[in-house]
Short mmCIF file of C-alpha atoms and ligand atoms in Angstrom, two decimals:
data_model
loop_
_atom_site.label_atom_id
_atom_site.label_comp_id
_atom_site.label_asym_id
_atom_site.label_seq_id
_atom_site.Cartn_x
_atom_site.Cartn_y
_atom_site.Cartn_z
CA MET A 1 -69.32 -26.89 -55.32
CA THR A 2 -66.26 -26.35 -57.55
CA PRO A 3 -67.49 -24.61 -60.71
CA PRO A 4 -66.62 -26.49 -63.90
CA PRO A 5 -64.16 -24.76 -66.25
CA GLN A 6 -66.83 -23.92 -68.83
CA ARG A 7 -70.12 -25.51 -69.88
CA PRO A 8 -69.70 -26.73 -73.48
CA GLU A 9 -71.99 -24.98 -75.92
CA LYS A 10 -72.84 -28.08 -77.94
CA GLN A 11 -75.21 -30.42 -76.20
CA ILE A 12 -74.48 -34.15 -76.36
CA ASN A 13 -77.56 -36.28 -75.84
CA LEU A 14 -76.83 -39.89 -74.89
CA MET A 15 -80.39 -40.37 -73.63
CA ARG A 16 -82.18 -39.90 -76.92
CA GLY A 17 -83.13 -43.25 -78.46
CA TRP A 18 -83.52 -42.09 -82.04
CA PRO A 19 -81.60 -43.09 -85.16
CA ALA A 20 -79.08 -40.44 -86.23
CA HIS A 21 -80.17 -38.31 -89.20
CA SER A 22 -77.32 -39.81 -91.21
CA LEU A 23 -78.89 -43.27 -90.81
CA LEU A 24 -82.31 -42.48 -92.27
CA PRO A 25 -83.00 -44.22 -95.61
CA ALA A 26 -84.49 -41.14 -97.29
CA GLU A 27 -83.36 -42.09 -100.79
CA ALA A 28 -84.72 -45.64 -100.61
CA LEU A 29 -88.01 -44.34 -99.17
CA ARG A 30 -88.23 -41.69 -101.90
CA ALA A 31 -87.87 -44.36 -104.59
CA ALA A 32 -90.43 -46.63 -102.90
CA ALA A 33 -92.88 -43.74 -102.42
CA GLN A 34 -92.44 -42.63 -106.02
CA LYS A 35 -93.24 -46.13 -107.21
CA ALA A 36 -96.24 -46.51 -104.90
CA LEU A 37 -97.67 -43.11 -105.80
CA SER A 38 -97.21 -43.66 -109.55
CA ASP A 39 -99.29 -46.82 -109.71
CA PRO A 40 -103.07 -46.43 -109.30
CA SER A 41 -103.39 -50.07 -108.23
CA VAL A 42 -101.20 -49.15 -105.24
CA TYR A 43 -102.02 -45.51 -104.47
CA GLN A 44 -105.77 -45.86 -104.76
CA PRO A 45 -106.07 -48.39 -101.94
CA GLY A 46 -103.18 -46.60 -100.22
CA LEU A 47 -105.07 -43.33 -100.07
CA GLU A 48 -108.42 -44.89 -99.11
CA TYR A 49 -109.58 -46.48 -95.88
CA GLY A 50 -108.01 -49.93 -95.68
CA PRO A 51 -108.89 -53.37 -94.32
CA ASP A 52 -108.95 -53.83 -90.54
CA GLN A 53 -105.94 -56.18 -90.60
CA GLY A 54 -103.93 -53.83 -92.79
CA TYR A 55 -102.61 -53.47 -96.34
CA GLN A 56 -102.52 -57.04 -97.68
CA PRO A 57 -99.30 -56.81 -99.76
CA LEU A 58 -97.42 -55.59 -96.67
CA ARG A 59 -98.91 -58.38 -94.52
CA GLU A 60 -97.73 -60.92 -97.09
CA ALA A 61 -94.28 -59.37 -97.52
CA LEU A 62 -93.83 -59.23 -93.73
CA ALA A 63 -94.97 -62.83 -93.27
CA ARG A 64 -92.28 -64.00 -95.73
CA TRP A 65 -89.60 -61.69 -94.35
CA LEU A 66 -90.21 -62.62 -90.72
CA SER A 67 -90.42 -66.33 -91.45
CA ALA A 68 -87.08 -66.19 -93.29
CA PHE A 69 -85.39 -64.13 -90.54
CA TYR A 70 -86.56 -66.35 -87.67
CA SER A 71 -86.20 -69.69 -89.47
CA GLY A 72 -83.59 -72.04 -88.09
CA THR A 73 -83.77 -70.62 -84.56
CA GLY A 74 -83.89 -72.91 -81.55
CA ALA A 75 -82.25 -76.32 -81.40
CA ALA A 76 -82.72 -78.50 -84.48
CA ASP A 77 -85.68 -80.75 -83.96
CA THR A 78 -87.90 -82.88 -86.10
CA SER A 79 -90.61 -83.49 -83.53
CA SER A 80 -94.20 -83.47 -84.70
CA SER A 81 -95.04 -80.51 -82.45
CA SER A 82 -93.11 -78.24 -84.80
CA ASP A 83 -94.58 -76.96 -88.02
CA GLY A 84 -91.06 -76.00 -89.05
CA ASN A 85 -90.42 -75.22 -92.67
CA GLY A 86 -87.83 -77.90 -93.15
CA ASP A 87 -84.69 -75.95 -92.27
CA GLY A 88 -84.18 -77.76 -88.97
CA GLY A 89 -85.34 -74.97 -86.68
CA LYS A 90 -87.47 -76.32 -83.87
CA TYR A 91 -89.43 -73.08 -83.70
CA SER A 92 -89.56 -72.13 -87.37
CA HIS A 93 -92.92 -71.43 -88.99
CA ALA A 94 -94.02 -71.14 -92.57
CA PRO A 95 -95.15 -67.63 -93.59
CA ASP A 96 -98.82 -66.92 -92.84
CA ALA A 97 -100.19 -63.44 -93.51
CA ASP A 98 -103.26 -64.30 -91.42
CA ARG A 99 -101.07 -64.01 -88.34
CA ILE A 100 -99.91 -60.48 -89.23
CA VAL A 101 -101.70 -57.21 -88.49
CA ILE A 102 -100.41 -53.80 -89.59
CA THR A 103 -100.17 -51.26 -86.78
CA GLY A 104 -99.21 -47.65 -86.21
CA GLY A 105 -95.96 -48.79 -84.56
CA ALA A 106 -95.24 -50.64 -81.33
CA SER A 107 -96.57 -47.95 -78.98
CA GLN A 108 -99.92 -47.51 -80.72
CA SER A 109 -100.18 -51.27 -81.07
CA LEU A 110 -99.60 -51.82 -77.35
CA ALA A 111 -102.50 -49.47 -76.57
CA CYS A 112 -104.78 -51.35 -79.03
CA LEU A 113 -103.79 -54.75 -77.63
CA LEU A 114 -104.71 -53.56 -74.14
CA GLN A 115 -108.03 -52.20 -75.38
CA SER A 116 -108.94 -55.52 -76.95
CA PHE A 117 -107.44 -58.15 -74.63
CA THR A 118 -107.46 -56.70 -71.13
CA ASP A 119 -110.09 -55.41 -68.75
CA PRO A 120 -109.02 -53.51 -65.64
CA ALA A 121 -111.71 -55.38 -63.69
CA LEU A 122 -110.52 -58.84 -64.75
CA THR A 123 -106.87 -58.55 -65.73
CA ARG A 124 -105.09 -58.81 -62.42
CA ARG A 125 -101.59 -57.45 -62.98
CA VAL A 126 -99.17 -56.17 -65.60
CA TRP A 127 -95.74 -57.76 -65.05
CA MET A 128 -92.88 -55.72 -66.48
CA LEU A 129 -89.28 -56.87 -66.68
CA ALA A 130 -87.21 -54.28 -64.87
CA PRO A 131 -85.48 -52.10 -65.91
CA CYS A 132 -88.33 -51.35 -68.30
CA TYR A 133 -88.98 -49.27 -71.41
CA PHE A 134 -90.29 -46.36 -69.38
CA LEU A 135 -92.70 -44.98 -72.01
CA ALA A 136 -94.71 -48.21 -71.86
CA CYS A 137 -95.80 -47.36 -68.29
CA PRO A 138 -98.16 -44.49 -69.24
CA ILE A 139 -99.71 -46.72 -71.92
CA PHE A 140 -100.55 -49.30 -69.25
CA ALA A 141 -101.79 -46.54 -66.94
CA ASP A 142 -104.10 -45.21 -69.67
CA ALA A 143 -105.55 -48.71 -70.02
CA GLY A 144 -106.50 -48.72 -66.32
CA PHE A 145 -103.45 -50.40 -64.80
CA ALA A 146 -101.96 -47.53 -62.76
CA GLY A 147 -100.90 -49.03 -59.44
CA ARG A 148 -101.06 -52.58 -60.80
CA MET A 149 -97.79 -52.70 -62.73
CA ARG A 150 -95.31 -55.03 -61.02
CA ALA A 151 -91.55 -55.13 -61.55
CA VAL A 152 -89.95 -58.50 -62.30
CA PRO A 153 -86.19 -58.69 -61.70
CA GLU A 154 -83.70 -60.07 -64.20
CA ASP A 155 -80.30 -61.72 -63.99
CA ALA A 156 -77.72 -62.16 -66.74
CA GLU A 157 -79.96 -64.64 -68.62
CA GLY A 158 -83.07 -62.50 -68.35
CA VAL A 159 -86.34 -62.79 -66.44
CA ASP A 160 -86.31 -64.31 -62.95
CA LEU A 161 -88.83 -67.09 -63.57
CA GLY A 162 -88.92 -68.27 -59.95
CA PHE A 163 -89.90 -64.80 -58.72
CA LEU A 164 -92.53 -64.40 -61.41
CA GLU A 165 -94.11 -67.79 -60.77
CA ARG A 166 -94.31 -67.20 -57.00
CA GLU A 167 -95.84 -63.77 -57.47
CA LEU A 168 -98.34 -64.91 -60.11
CA ARG A 169 -99.46 -67.68 -57.76
CA ALA A 170 -99.80 -65.27 -54.83
CA VAL A 171 -101.78 -62.70 -56.83
CA ASP A 172 -104.12 -65.39 -58.20
CA ALA A 173 -104.72 -66.85 -54.73
CA GLU A 174 -105.54 -63.41 -53.34
CA ALA A 175 -107.79 -62.51 -56.28
CA GLU A 176 -109.70 -65.77 -55.98
CA VAL A 177 -110.44 -65.14 -52.29
CA GLU A 178 -111.62 -61.61 -53.12
CA GLU A 179 -113.79 -62.81 -56.00
CA ARG A 180 -115.42 -65.53 -53.88
CA ALA A 181 -116.33 -62.87 -51.33
CA GLU A 182 -118.13 -60.82 -53.95
CA LYS A 183 -121.91 -60.89 -54.16
CA ASP A 184 -122.60 -63.63 -56.68
CA GLY A 185 -119.07 -65.08 -56.68
CA GLU A 186 -118.35 -63.90 -60.20
CA ARG A 187 -116.58 -60.71 -61.10
CA ARG A 188 -117.87 -58.93 -64.18
CA GLY A 189 -115.68 -56.95 -66.50
CA PHE A 190 -116.28 -53.55 -68.07
CA LYS A 191 -115.90 -54.93 -71.58
CA ASP A 192 -117.67 -57.42 -73.79
CA PRO A 193 -114.89 -59.12 -75.76
CA GLY A 194 -117.40 -60.57 -78.24
CA PRO A 195 -116.67 -63.67 -80.33
CA TYR A 196 -113.21 -62.68 -81.65
CA ARG A 197 -111.40 -61.56 -78.53
CA LYS A 198 -110.73 -62.73 -75.00
CA ILE A 199 -109.70 -61.07 -71.75
CA TYR A 200 -106.42 -62.34 -70.31
CA ARG A 201 -105.89 -62.67 -66.58
CA HIS A 202 -102.37 -61.19 -66.66
CA VAL A 203 -100.11 -59.26 -69.02
CA ILE A 204 -96.35 -59.76 -69.15
CA TYR A 205 -94.42 -57.04 -71.00
CA CYS A 206 -90.84 -57.50 -72.15
CA VAL A 207 -88.20 -56.69 -74.77
CA PRO A 208 -86.52 -60.12 -75.17
CA SER A 209 -83.67 -59.17 -77.55
CA PHE A 210 -81.18 -56.29 -77.19
CA ALA A 211 -83.55 -54.70 -74.71
CA ASN A 212 -84.32 -51.08 -74.18
CA PRO A 213 -82.92 -50.09 -71.72
CA SER A 214 -80.74 -52.94 -70.40
CA GLY A 215 -79.17 -54.13 -73.70
CA LYS A 216 -79.91 -57.68 -72.47
CA THR A 217 -80.99 -60.69 -74.52
CA MET A 218 -83.11 -63.33 -72.81
CA SER A 219 -81.73 -66.89 -73.11
CA LEU A 220 -83.65 -69.61 -74.92
CA ALA A 221 -84.33 -71.47 -71.66
CA ARG A 222 -85.88 -68.34 -70.11
CA ARG A 223 -87.95 -67.72 -73.23
CA GLU A 224 -89.31 -71.25 -73.03
CA GLY A 225 -89.93 -70.89 -69.29
CA LEU A 226 -91.73 -67.59 -69.73
CA VAL A 227 -94.06 -69.03 -72.36
CA ARG A 228 -94.75 -71.99 -70.06
CA LEU A 229 -95.73 -69.61 -67.23
CA ALA A 230 -97.93 -67.54 -69.53
CA ARG A 231 -99.78 -70.68 -70.62
CA GLU A 232 -100.22 -71.83 -67.04
CA PHE A 233 -101.44 -68.51 -65.63
CA ASP A 234 -103.45 -67.26 -68.62
CA ALA A 235 -101.13 -64.35 -69.34
CA LEU A 236 -100.64 -62.49 -72.60
CA VAL A 237 -96.92 -61.86 -73.16
CA ILE A 238 -96.45 -58.70 -75.20
CA CYS A 239 -92.94 -58.69 -76.65
CA ASP A 240 -91.57 -55.52 -78.17
CA ASP A 241 -89.41 -57.27 -80.78
CA VAL A 242 -88.20 -53.99 -82.21
CA TYR A 243 -84.40 -54.42 -82.18
CA ASP A 244 -83.99 -58.05 -83.35
CA GLN A 245 -82.59 -57.18 -86.80
CA LEU A 246 -80.00 -54.76 -85.38
CA GLN A 247 -77.28 -57.22 -84.32
CA TRP A 248 -73.56 -57.59 -84.95
CA PRO A 249 -70.66 -59.82 -83.89
CA VAL A 250 -68.14 -59.10 -81.16
CA THR A 251 -65.20 -61.28 -80.13
CA SER A 252 -66.23 -61.93 -76.52
CA PRO A 253 -68.87 -60.63 -74.12
CA ASP A 254 -66.72 -57.73 -72.97
CA ALA A 255 -64.39 -57.11 -75.92
CA THR A 256 -64.87 -54.33 -78.37
CA THR A 257 -66.07 -54.97 -81.88
CA LEU A 258 -63.29 -52.81 -83.31
CA ALA A 259 -60.87 -55.63 -82.61
CA ILE A 260 -62.35 -57.96 -85.20
CA ALA A 261 -62.26 -58.23 -88.95
CA ASP A 262 -64.85 -56.44 -91.01
CA GLU A 263 -66.41 -59.64 -92.24
CA PHE A 264 -70.01 -60.09 -91.12
CA PRO A 265 -70.98 -63.72 -90.43
CA ALA A 266 -73.80 -64.90 -92.68
CA ARG A 267 -75.35 -66.42 -89.56
CA LEU A 268 -76.24 -62.94 -88.31
CA THR A 269 -78.53 -62.22 -91.24
CA LYS A 270 -80.87 -64.50 -89.26
CA ALA A 271 -82.27 -64.05 -85.79
CA LEU A 272 -80.13 -65.16 -82.90
CA LEU A 273 -82.99 -66.80 -81.02
CA PRO A 274 -86.63 -67.64 -81.63
CA ARG A 275 -89.21 -65.10 -80.57
CA LEU A 276 -91.58 -66.05 -77.77
CA ILE A 277 -94.40 -66.11 -80.32
CA ASP A 278 -92.49 -68.80 -82.27
CA ILE A 279 -92.25 -70.91 -79.11
CA ASP A 280 -95.91 -70.42 -78.22
CA LEU A 281 -97.11 -71.28 -81.74
CA SER A 282 -95.11 -74.52 -81.60
CA LEU A 283 -96.90 -75.61 -78.44
CA GLY A 284 -100.34 -75.74 -80.05
CA PRO A 285 -103.69 -75.04 -78.35
CA SER A 286 -103.79 -73.65 -74.82
CA PRO A 287 -106.03 -74.92 -72.01
CA HIS A 288 -107.15 -71.30 -71.55
CA ASP A 289 -108.49 -70.91 -75.09
CA PRO A 290 -112.28 -70.61 -75.01
CA SER A 291 -114.10 -73.89 -75.59
CA PRO A 292 -115.22 -75.66 -77.63
CA PRO A 293 -111.73 -75.70 -79.19
CA SER A 294 -111.59 -74.11 -82.63
CA PRO A 295 -108.91 -72.37 -84.69
CA ALA A 296 -110.97 -69.19 -84.49
CA HIS A 297 -110.48 -69.20 -80.72
CA ALA A 298 -106.91 -70.52 -80.47
CA PHE A 299 -105.62 -67.21 -79.18
CA GLY A 300 -102.41 -68.47 -77.61
CA HIS A 301 -100.40 -66.43 -75.12
CA VAL A 302 -97.86 -64.29 -76.97
CA VAL A 303 -97.89 -61.39 -79.37
CA SER A 304 -94.77 -60.12 -81.11
CA ASN A 305 -94.99 -56.34 -81.37
CA GLY A 306 -92.81 -55.26 -84.29
CA SER A 307 -91.95 -51.84 -85.69
CA PHE A 308 -90.32 -50.15 -88.67
CA SER A 309 -89.23 -47.29 -86.37
CA LYS A 310 -85.71 -48.62 -85.81
CA LEU A 311 -85.33 -49.94 -89.36
CA SER A 312 -86.67 -47.23 -91.64
CA GLY A 313 -87.24 -44.29 -89.28
CA PRO A 314 -89.69 -43.63 -86.42
CA GLY A 315 -91.56 -41.04 -88.48
CA VAL A 316 -93.12 -43.74 -90.64
CA ARG A 317 -95.19 -44.68 -87.53
CA THR A 318 -95.82 -48.16 -88.90
CA GLY A 319 -95.38 -51.58 -87.35
CA TRP A 320 -96.95 -55.01 -87.19
CA THR A 321 -97.95 -57.71 -84.79
CA GLU A 322 -97.42 -61.41 -85.30
CA SER A 323 -99.52 -63.75 -83.19
CA SER A 324 -101.93 -66.62 -83.62
CA ALA A 325 -104.40 -65.99 -86.44
CA ALA A 326 -107.20 -65.80 -83.86
CA LEU A 327 -105.44 -63.10 -81.84
CA ALA A 328 -104.57 -61.21 -85.04
CA ARG A 329 -108.20 -61.17 -86.06
CA GLY A 330 -109.22 -60.04 -82.58
CA ALA A 331 -106.61 -57.27 -82.56
CA SER A 332 -107.98 -55.96 -85.84
CA GLN A 333 -111.40 -55.67 -84.18
CA THR A 334 -110.23 -52.90 -81.84
CA GLY A 335 -112.81 -50.12 -82.15
CA SER A 336 -110.47 -47.44 -83.44
CA THR A 337 -109.19 -49.84 -86.11
CA ARG A 338 -112.66 -50.80 -87.30
CA SER A 339 -113.39 -47.13 -87.91
CA GLY A 340 -111.20 -46.61 -90.96
CA GLY A 341 -109.11 -49.77 -91.02
CA ALA A 342 -105.56 -50.36 -89.86
CA PRO A 343 -103.46 -47.25 -89.25
CA SER A 344 -100.65 -46.04 -91.51
CA GLN A 345 -102.27 -47.25 -94.72
CA LEU A 346 -100.31 -45.02 -97.11
CA ALA A 347 -97.03 -45.67 -95.29
CA ALA A 348 -97.83 -49.39 -95.57
CA THR A 349 -97.83 -49.20 -99.38
CA VAL A 350 -94.40 -47.56 -99.36
CA LEU A 351 -93.01 -50.04 -96.84
CA ALA A 352 -94.40 -52.99 -98.82
CA GLU A 353 -92.38 -51.73 -101.79
CA LEU A 354 -89.27 -51.15 -99.64
CA LEU A 355 -89.50 -54.66 -98.21
CA SER A 356 -90.28 -56.50 -101.46
CA SER A 357 -87.57 -54.71 -103.43
CA GLY A 358 -84.92 -55.70 -100.89
CA GLY A 359 -84.34 -52.01 -100.10
CA LEU A 360 -84.95 -52.47 -96.39
CA ASP A 361 -82.61 -55.46 -96.11
CA ALA A 362 -79.93 -53.51 -97.97
CA HIS A 363 -80.31 -50.55 -95.60
CA VAL A 364 -80.09 -52.78 -92.53
CA ALA A 365 -77.11 -54.75 -93.87
CA ARG A 366 -75.08 -51.96 -95.47
CA THR A 367 -75.90 -48.97 -93.29
CA LEU A 368 -77.45 -49.77 -89.93
CA ARG A 369 -75.57 -52.85 -88.75
CA PRO A 370 -72.07 -51.55 -89.64
CA ALA A 371 -72.84 -48.09 -88.22
CA TYR A 372 -74.28 -49.35 -84.92
CA ARG A 373 -71.53 -51.93 -84.60
CA ARG A 374 -68.89 -49.21 -84.88
CA ARG A 375 -70.74 -46.78 -82.60
CA HIS A 376 -71.27 -49.51 -80.01
CA ALA A 377 -67.55 -50.32 -80.11
CA LEU A 378 -66.46 -46.68 -79.76
CA LEU A 379 -68.80 -46.06 -76.86
CA LEU A 380 -67.70 -49.29 -75.20
CA VAL A 381 -63.99 -48.41 -75.52
CA ALA A 382 -64.65 -45.03 -73.92
CA VAL A 383 -66.81 -46.54 -71.16
CA ARG A 384 -64.17 -49.14 -70.36
CA GLU A 385 -61.44 -46.52 -70.22
CA HIS A 386 -63.29 -43.93 -68.13
CA LEU A 387 -65.94 -45.80 -66.14
CA VAL A 388 -65.07 -49.50 -65.92
CA GLY A 389 -61.33 -49.25 -65.20
CA PRO A 390 -61.22 -46.29 -62.79
CA LEU A 391 -64.70 -46.60 -61.21
CA GLY A 392 -65.50 -50.32 -61.29
CA ALA A 393 -68.63 -49.92 -63.42
CA ARG A 394 -70.19 -52.98 -65.08
CA VAL A 395 -71.47 -52.66 -68.60
CA SER A 396 -74.07 -54.68 -70.54
CA GLU A 397 -72.43 -57.58 -72.33
CA ALA A 398 -72.81 -59.43 -75.60
CA VAL A 399 -74.42 -62.88 -75.64
CA ARG A 400 -72.95 -66.07 -77.04
CA ALA A 401 -74.72 -67.22 -80.21
CA PRO A 402 -76.42 -70.59 -79.58
CA SER A 403 -73.86 -73.32 -80.24
CA SER A 404 -76.09 -75.32 -82.61
CA SER A 405 -75.79 -72.58 -85.16
CA SER A 406 -72.60 -70.72 -84.35
CA SER A 407 -70.12 -73.47 -85.15
CA SER A 408 -70.15 -72.88 -88.89
CA SER A 409 -70.00 -69.13 -88.61
CA SER A 410 -67.67 -68.29 -85.78
CA VAL A 411 -65.29 -65.42 -86.33
CA SER A 412 -61.71 -66.70 -86.78
CA GLY A 413 -62.74 -70.07 -85.36
CA GLU A 414 -63.77 -68.51 -82.04
CA ASP A 415 -67.17 -68.50 -80.42
CA LEU A 416 -69.56 -65.96 -81.83
CA PHE A 417 -70.74 -63.28 -79.41
CA VAL A 418 -73.44 -60.87 -80.45
CA TYR A 419 -74.63 -57.46 -79.32
CA GLY A 420 -77.40 -55.35 -80.74
CA GLY A 421 -79.97 -52.60 -80.33
CA TYR A 422 -79.31 -49.02 -79.31
CA PHE A 423 -78.14 -49.02 -75.70
CA LEU A 424 -75.38 -49.68 -73.20
CA TRP A 425 -76.46 -50.14 -69.58
CA ILE A 426 -73.89 -49.07 -67.00
CA SER A 427 -74.06 -50.12 -63.33
CA PHE A 428 -71.81 -48.61 -60.67
CA PRO A 429 -70.94 -50.60 -57.55
CA GLU A 430 -72.99 -49.77 -54.43
CA ASP A 431 -69.96 -49.05 -52.30
CA GLY A 432 -67.61 -47.52 -54.85
CA GLY A 433 -68.25 -43.93 -53.82
CA VAL A 434 -69.90 -43.02 -57.13
CA PRO A 435 -72.84 -40.65 -56.55
CA PRO A 436 -76.45 -41.67 -57.31
CA ALA A 437 -77.39 -41.71 -60.98
CA ARG A 438 -80.00 -38.96 -60.73
CA ALA A 439 -77.52 -36.58 -59.17
CA ILE A 440 -74.97 -37.42 -61.85
CA ALA A 441 -77.53 -36.80 -64.62
CA GLU A 442 -78.45 -33.44 -63.15
CA ARG A 443 -74.86 -32.28 -62.86
CA CYS A 444 -74.06 -33.58 -66.37
CA LEU A 445 -76.75 -31.34 -67.81
CA ALA A 446 -75.89 -28.34 -65.69
CA GLU A 447 -72.12 -28.45 -66.07
CA GLU A 448 -71.31 -30.37 -69.24
CA ASN A 449 -74.42 -29.91 -71.37
CA LEU A 450 -74.70 -33.69 -71.50
CA VAL A 451 -77.96 -35.65 -71.26
CA VAL A 452 -77.80 -39.20 -69.88
CA GLY A 453 -80.59 -41.55 -68.78
CA ALA A 454 -80.55 -42.07 -65.01
CA GLY A 455 -81.59 -45.54 -63.85
CA PRO A 456 -84.66 -44.49 -61.79
CA ARG A 457 -86.35 -43.34 -65.00
CA PHE A 458 -86.51 -47.04 -65.97
CA GLU A 459 -88.07 -48.29 -62.74
CA VAL A 460 -91.59 -49.70 -63.07
CA HIS A 461 -94.15 -47.00 -62.26
CA GLY A 462 -95.85 -47.71 -58.94
CA ASP A 463 -93.45 -50.55 -58.04
CA GLU A 464 -90.18 -48.63 -58.00
CA ALA A 465 -88.95 -50.14 -54.75
CA ALA A 466 -89.03 -53.70 -56.14
CA VAL A 467 -86.12 -53.13 -58.52
CA ARG A 468 -84.15 -50.01 -57.67
CA LEU A 469 -81.85 -48.59 -60.33
CA GLU A 470 -80.20 -45.76 -58.43
CA ARG A 471 -76.67 -46.74 -59.51
CA ASP A 472 -77.42 -47.28 -63.20
CA LEU A 473 -77.25 -45.23 -66.38
CA ARG A 474 -78.47 -45.87 -69.91
CA LEU A 475 -76.34 -44.57 -72.78
CA CYS A 476 -77.63 -44.61 -76.36
CA PHE A 477 -75.21 -44.95 -79.27
CA ALA A 478 -77.75 -44.46 -82.08
CA TRP A 479 -78.30 -40.71 -81.99
CA GLU A 480 -75.02 -38.82 -81.57
CA ASP A 481 -72.19 -39.07 -84.09
CA GLU A 482 -69.08 -41.12 -83.35
CA ALA A 483 -66.93 -38.30 -81.99
CA ALA A 484 -69.71 -37.05 -79.73
CA LEU A 485 -70.20 -40.52 -78.25
CA VAL A 486 -66.61 -40.55 -77.05
CA GLU A 487 -66.70 -36.95 -75.88
CA GLY A 488 -69.97 -37.64 -74.06
CA VAL A 489 -68.33 -40.35 -71.96
CA GLU A 490 -65.38 -38.04 -71.24
CA ARG A 491 -67.79 -35.35 -70.04
CA LEU A 492 -69.65 -37.91 -67.91
CA ALA A 493 -66.42 -39.13 -66.32
CA ARG A 494 -65.36 -35.51 -65.60
CA VAL A 495 -68.62 -34.88 -63.75
CA ILE A 496 -68.34 -38.06 -61.70
CA ARG A 497 -64.73 -37.31 -60.77
CA ARG A 498 -65.67 -33.77 -59.77
CA MET A 499 -68.53 -35.01 -57.62
CA MET A 500 -66.35 -37.63 -56.00
CA ASP A 501 -63.70 -35.00 -55.26
CA GLU A 502 -66.41 -33.01 -53.53
CA GLY A 503 -67.39 -36.10 -51.54
CA ALA A 504 -70.84 -36.32 -53.12
CA GLY A 505 -70.83 -40.12 -53.25
CA ALA A 506 -73.49 -40.40 -50.61
CA GLY A 507 -75.35 -37.35 -51.93
CA ALA A 508 -79.08 -37.03 -51.69
CA GLU A 509 -81.26 -38.07 -54.60
CA GLU A 510 -81.94 -35.04 -56.71
CA ALA A 511 -84.56 -34.52 -59.34
CA ASP A 512 -83.92 -36.31 -62.62
CA PRO A 513 -83.43 -33.57 -65.21
CA THR A 514 -86.10 -33.80 -67.83
CA PRO A 515 -85.02 -31.56 -70.68
CA GLY A 516 -87.94 -31.09 -73.04
CA ASP A 517 -90.49 -33.70 -73.83
CA VAL A 518 -89.73 -37.19 -72.42
CA GLY A 519 -91.29 -38.64 -75.54
CA GLN A 520 -88.39 -37.03 -77.38
CA MET A 521 -86.05 -39.49 -75.74
CA LYS A 522 -87.63 -42.96 -76.01
C1 PLP B 1 -88.88 -51.33 -76.45
C2 PLP B 1 -89.52 -50.30 -77.31
N1 PLP B 1 -90.82 -50.42 -77.60
C3 PLP B 1 -91.44 -49.50 -78.37
C4 PLP B 1 -90.77 -48.42 -78.87
C5 PLP B 1 -91.52 -47.45 -79.71
O1 PLP B 1 -91.80 -48.01 -80.94
P1 PLP B 1 -92.69 -47.26 -82.02
O2 PLP B 1 -91.89 -46.12 -82.54
O3 PLP B 1 -92.93 -48.30 -83.05
O4 PLP B 1 -93.93 -46.81 -81.35
C6 PLP B 1 -89.42 -48.26 -78.59
C7 PLP B 1 -88.68 -47.08 -79.07
O5 PLP B 1 -87.73 -46.64 -78.48
C8 PLP B 1 -88.78 -49.23 -77.80
O6 PLP B 1 -87.49 -49.12 -77.49
#
């Protein structure tokens, strides 16, 4: 092995999915905390145990904020199935705090949802879009689903619905034969869901917009199809909708954002597409809701798992779910929530102030979106120069804003393309002579003091072979500063060139370097 000239002293970490220190809204949080802690009507409930569904002013502020952000999404429609709020969005919904529950962030919330709505004896499979947010896998394993997580492939539009439908059908057919063979023909679960919860037969886990790790955004047609499948097969779709607000315009799917004017289309202060929960709510009662039909049991099939982590800093450990009111009530009945009320009660008082004062919107609009837009562009320019051109890599692309709403807001009269989130996903061609991603990641750390996310880390635990990611890398543009993003790609390209010069293209899979705590990387 040719030794590299010299290992740089400063580490560059393109794996870490954290916001940069410079992007934390400390001043706005200080002002909100000062206000909350100066007013006994706020700090007294804030410092006590709270209600199971969470701090009411935050639930109300979130209901308004989410309804405004997602209003107008989906094709305009005046059909009676929509309870739209009059702005022409087929999937718009009026604010309703009863559908909101305050959580300790998306990860804690996922664990609680599994405690309340799944049973390892009755819930047959967890279907995860692959590549997946790898830290969700241990949460599913802790809930009893080790060995029963299944990878669902994606194409450019998102989830492969045909594959998922076939597999759901096959698993159900097999489970029904097994259950019939059991002693009294009825399988019993470990849990008693009681009157406010139900056990779903399947779970589908996804990140529909600006996904971690793939950067992909699922099309409207796939969102509608996924909700249809969930309603047919009695699945709960858990959507980590944690990046939706972090979006910006680009000129075309593969162009860089640096090429366009600074102006930010007003259209992008609203969501690009409806959430799956918005689609499910519009479809009304489900045949799988317990009978007799009643609003208290209209659980539906989707929960939107939201978080303040990417908006105001992960350390606030606060998030929310939006779902049917029945599912929200059930979620708040999770045992650990009933003992003490919803998590993050004090943080909720501060975030309620930050949201109501407009401080959060200002931070997203003035700091986060411009910063991520620029970082994304710089990283993309470097990737195109060093990895796409010379090595034939493909890189995650922007999506076209739905035409019904982009016409009035296109940049310079052109179509509006949008990217968002934290990540670029890079795929090298199978036969291009580029070494496997794990080997690249190991050499990057050893020789260039560079941390990158190798594709296999994002394979679904226990079903790795179904969607192999040996030629893929995830690069995060949220953590390192602008200069380091560019230098990181230069270091990466140096390592790949060196390995290719050594003829390591067909090299054996080596261990994925795991510097420090994997939880430190997201
Ligand atoms: C898809 C996804 N879900 C959940 C999380 C974690 O969210 P939280 O900090 O709210 O637990 C992350 C953070 O990287 C994420 O990317």
